[in-house]
mmCIF file with all atom_site columns, C-alpha atoms in Angstrom:
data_model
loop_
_atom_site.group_PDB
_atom_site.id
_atom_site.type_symbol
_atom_site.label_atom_id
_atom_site.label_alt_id
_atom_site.label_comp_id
_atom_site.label_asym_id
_atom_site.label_entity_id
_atom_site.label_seq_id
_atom_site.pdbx_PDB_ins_code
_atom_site.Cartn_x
_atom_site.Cartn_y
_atom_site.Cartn_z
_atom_site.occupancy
_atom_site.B_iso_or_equiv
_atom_site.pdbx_formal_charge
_atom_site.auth_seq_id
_atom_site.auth_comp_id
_atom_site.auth_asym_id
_atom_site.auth_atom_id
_atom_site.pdbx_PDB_model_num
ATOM 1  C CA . UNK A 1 1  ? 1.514   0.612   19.248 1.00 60.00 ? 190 UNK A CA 1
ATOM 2  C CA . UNK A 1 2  ? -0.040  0.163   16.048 1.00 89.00 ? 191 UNK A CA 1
ATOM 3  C CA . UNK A 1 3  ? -2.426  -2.823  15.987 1.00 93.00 ? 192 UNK A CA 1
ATOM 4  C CA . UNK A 1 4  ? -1.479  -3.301  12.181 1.00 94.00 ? 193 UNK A CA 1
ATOM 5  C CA . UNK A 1 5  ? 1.988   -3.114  12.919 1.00 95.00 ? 194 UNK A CA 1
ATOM 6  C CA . UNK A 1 6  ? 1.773   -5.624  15.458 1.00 95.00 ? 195 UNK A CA 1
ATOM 7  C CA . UNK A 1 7  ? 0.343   -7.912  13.400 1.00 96.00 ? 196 UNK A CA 1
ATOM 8  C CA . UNK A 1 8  ? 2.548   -7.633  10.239 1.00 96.00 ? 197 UNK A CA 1
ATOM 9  C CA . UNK A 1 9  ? 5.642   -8.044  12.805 1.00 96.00 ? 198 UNK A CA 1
ATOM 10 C CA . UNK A 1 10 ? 4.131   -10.957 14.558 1.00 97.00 ? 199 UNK A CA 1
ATOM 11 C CA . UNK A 1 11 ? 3.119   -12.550 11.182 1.00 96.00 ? 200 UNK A CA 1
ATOM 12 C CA . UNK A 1 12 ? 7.459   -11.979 9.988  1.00 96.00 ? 201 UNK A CA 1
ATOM 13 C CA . UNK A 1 13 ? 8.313   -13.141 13.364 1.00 96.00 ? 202 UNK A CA 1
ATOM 14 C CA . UNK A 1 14 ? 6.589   -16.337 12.826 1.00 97.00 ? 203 UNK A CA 1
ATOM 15 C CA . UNK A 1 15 ? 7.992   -16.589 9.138  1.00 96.00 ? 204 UNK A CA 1
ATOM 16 C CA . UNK A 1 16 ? 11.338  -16.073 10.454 1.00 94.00 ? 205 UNK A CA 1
ATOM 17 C CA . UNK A 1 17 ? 11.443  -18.927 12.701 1.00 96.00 ? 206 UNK A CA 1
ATOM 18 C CA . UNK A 1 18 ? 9.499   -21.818 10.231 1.00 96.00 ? 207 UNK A CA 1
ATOM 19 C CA . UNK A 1 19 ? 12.514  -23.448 8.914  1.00 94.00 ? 208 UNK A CA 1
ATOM 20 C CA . UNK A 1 20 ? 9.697   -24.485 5.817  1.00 96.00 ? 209 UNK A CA 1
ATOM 21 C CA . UNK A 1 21 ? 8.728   -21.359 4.987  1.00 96.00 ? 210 UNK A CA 1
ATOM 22 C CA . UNK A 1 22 ? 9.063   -20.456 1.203  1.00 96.00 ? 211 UNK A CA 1
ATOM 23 C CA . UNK A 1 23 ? 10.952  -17.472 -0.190 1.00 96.00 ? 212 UNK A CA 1
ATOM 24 C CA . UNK A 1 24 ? 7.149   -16.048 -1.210 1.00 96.00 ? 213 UNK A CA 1
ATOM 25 C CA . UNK A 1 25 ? 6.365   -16.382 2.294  1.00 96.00 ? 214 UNK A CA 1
ATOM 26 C CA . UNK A 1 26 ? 9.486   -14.480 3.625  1.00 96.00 ? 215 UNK A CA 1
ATOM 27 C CA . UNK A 1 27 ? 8.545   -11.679 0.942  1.00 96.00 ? 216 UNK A CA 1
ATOM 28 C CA . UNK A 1 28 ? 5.224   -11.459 1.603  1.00 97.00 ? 217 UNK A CA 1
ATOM 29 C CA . UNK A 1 29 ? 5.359   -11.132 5.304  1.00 96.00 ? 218 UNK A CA 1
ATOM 30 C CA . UNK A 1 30 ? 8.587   -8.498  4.661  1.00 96.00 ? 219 UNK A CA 1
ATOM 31 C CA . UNK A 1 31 ? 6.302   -6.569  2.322  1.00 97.00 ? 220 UNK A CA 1
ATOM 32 C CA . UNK A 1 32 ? 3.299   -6.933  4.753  1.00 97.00 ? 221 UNK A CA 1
ATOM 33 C CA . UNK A 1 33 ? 5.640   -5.271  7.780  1.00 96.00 ? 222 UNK A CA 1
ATOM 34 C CA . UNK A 1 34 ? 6.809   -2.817  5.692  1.00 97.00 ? 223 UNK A CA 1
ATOM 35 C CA . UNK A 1 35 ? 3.323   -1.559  4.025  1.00 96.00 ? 224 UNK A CA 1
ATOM 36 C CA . UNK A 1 36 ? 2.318   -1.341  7.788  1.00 96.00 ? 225 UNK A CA 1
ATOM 37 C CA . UNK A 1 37 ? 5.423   0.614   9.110  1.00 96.00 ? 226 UNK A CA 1
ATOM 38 C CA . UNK A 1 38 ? 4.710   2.955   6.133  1.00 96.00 ? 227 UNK A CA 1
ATOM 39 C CA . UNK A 1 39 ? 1.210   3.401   6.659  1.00 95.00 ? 228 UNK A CA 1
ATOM 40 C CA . UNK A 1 40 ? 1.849   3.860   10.286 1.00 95.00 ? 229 UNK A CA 1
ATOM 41 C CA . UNK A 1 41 ? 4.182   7.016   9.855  1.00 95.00 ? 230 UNK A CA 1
ATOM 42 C CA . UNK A 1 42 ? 2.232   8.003   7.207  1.00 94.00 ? 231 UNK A CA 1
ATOM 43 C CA . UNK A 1 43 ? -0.274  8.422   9.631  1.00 93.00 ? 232 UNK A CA 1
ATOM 44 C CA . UNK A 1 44 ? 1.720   9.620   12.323 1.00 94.00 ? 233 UNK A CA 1
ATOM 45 C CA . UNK A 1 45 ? 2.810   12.755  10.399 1.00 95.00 ? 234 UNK A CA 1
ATOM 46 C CA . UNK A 1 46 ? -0.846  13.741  9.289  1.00 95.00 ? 235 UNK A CA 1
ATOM 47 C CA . UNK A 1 47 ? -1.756  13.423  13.110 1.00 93.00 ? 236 UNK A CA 1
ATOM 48 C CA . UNK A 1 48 ? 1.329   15.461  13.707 1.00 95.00 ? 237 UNK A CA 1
ATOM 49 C CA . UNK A 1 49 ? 0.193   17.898  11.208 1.00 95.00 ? 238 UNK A CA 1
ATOM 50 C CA . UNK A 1 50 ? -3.328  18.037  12.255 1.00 95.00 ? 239 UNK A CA 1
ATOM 51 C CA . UNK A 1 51 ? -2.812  18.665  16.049 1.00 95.00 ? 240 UNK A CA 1
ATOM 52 C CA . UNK A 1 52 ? 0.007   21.878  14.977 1.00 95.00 ? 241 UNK A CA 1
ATOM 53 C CA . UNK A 1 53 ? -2.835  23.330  12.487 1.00 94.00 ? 242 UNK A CA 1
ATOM 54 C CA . UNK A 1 54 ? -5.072  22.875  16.062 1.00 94.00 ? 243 UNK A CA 1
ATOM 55 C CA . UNK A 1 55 ? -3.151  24.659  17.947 1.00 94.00 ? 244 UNK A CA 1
ATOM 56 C CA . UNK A 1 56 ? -2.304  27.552  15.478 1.00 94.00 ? 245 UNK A CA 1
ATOM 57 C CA . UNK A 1 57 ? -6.040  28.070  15.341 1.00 94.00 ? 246 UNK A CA 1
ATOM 58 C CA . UNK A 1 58 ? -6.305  28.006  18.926 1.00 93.00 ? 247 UNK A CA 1
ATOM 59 C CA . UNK A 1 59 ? -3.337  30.387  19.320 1.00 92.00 ? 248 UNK A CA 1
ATOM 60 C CA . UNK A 1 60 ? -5.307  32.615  16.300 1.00 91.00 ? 249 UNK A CA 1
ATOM 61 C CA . UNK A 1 61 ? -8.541  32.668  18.046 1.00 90.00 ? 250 UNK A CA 1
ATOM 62 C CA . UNK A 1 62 ? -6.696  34.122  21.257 1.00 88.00 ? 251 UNK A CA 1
ATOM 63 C CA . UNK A 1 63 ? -5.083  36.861  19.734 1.00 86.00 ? 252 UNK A CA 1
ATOM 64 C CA . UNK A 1 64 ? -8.091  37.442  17.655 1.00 86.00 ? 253 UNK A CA 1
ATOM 65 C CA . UNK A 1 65 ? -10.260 37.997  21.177 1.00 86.00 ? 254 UNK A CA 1
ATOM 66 C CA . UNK A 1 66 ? -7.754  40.334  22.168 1.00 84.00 ? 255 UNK A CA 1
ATOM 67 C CA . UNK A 1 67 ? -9.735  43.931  22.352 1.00 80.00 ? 256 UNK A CA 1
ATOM 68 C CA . UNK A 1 68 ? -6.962  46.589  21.704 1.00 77.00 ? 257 UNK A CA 1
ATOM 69 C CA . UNK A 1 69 ? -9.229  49.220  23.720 1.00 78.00 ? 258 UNK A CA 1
ATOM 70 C CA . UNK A 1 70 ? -8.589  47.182  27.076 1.00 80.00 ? 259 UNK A CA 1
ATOM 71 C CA . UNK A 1 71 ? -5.190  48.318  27.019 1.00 77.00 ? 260 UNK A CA 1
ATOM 72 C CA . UNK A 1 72 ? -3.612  51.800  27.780 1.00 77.00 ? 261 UNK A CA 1
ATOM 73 C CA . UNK A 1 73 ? 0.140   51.872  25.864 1.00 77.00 ? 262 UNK A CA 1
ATOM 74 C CA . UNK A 1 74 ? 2.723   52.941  28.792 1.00 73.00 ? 263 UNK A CA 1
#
């Protein structure tokens, strides 16, 4: 879980439930949880992104090792 996340949602949760809380306040905290969420899969997909590109390398670098001349064709 995403500490930022956590926050914003605990920070709406305790909006939610002040019977005195101002319309700014609701917004603020709604914005605030949704800037997080955002950021959050924003985040997600470049880690996403960034561990595929890995292992395409990884996968290049093993066919790249791959001496033709070890082999005898059938």
């Amino acid at each position: 879980e995403d500490k930022a996340v956590a926050d914003a949602l605990a920070r709406a949760k305790e909006v939610s439930e002040d019977n005195n809380a101002t319309a700014e306040e609701v917004k603020t905290a709604t914005d605030a949880l949704n800037a997080a969420i955002k950021a959050k899969e924003t985040q997600d997909a470049s880690d996403k992104k960034a561990a595929s590109l890995d292992a395409l390398k990884a996968a290049q670098a093993q066919g790249n090792a791959v001496n033709e001349g070890d082999y005898t064709p059938n």
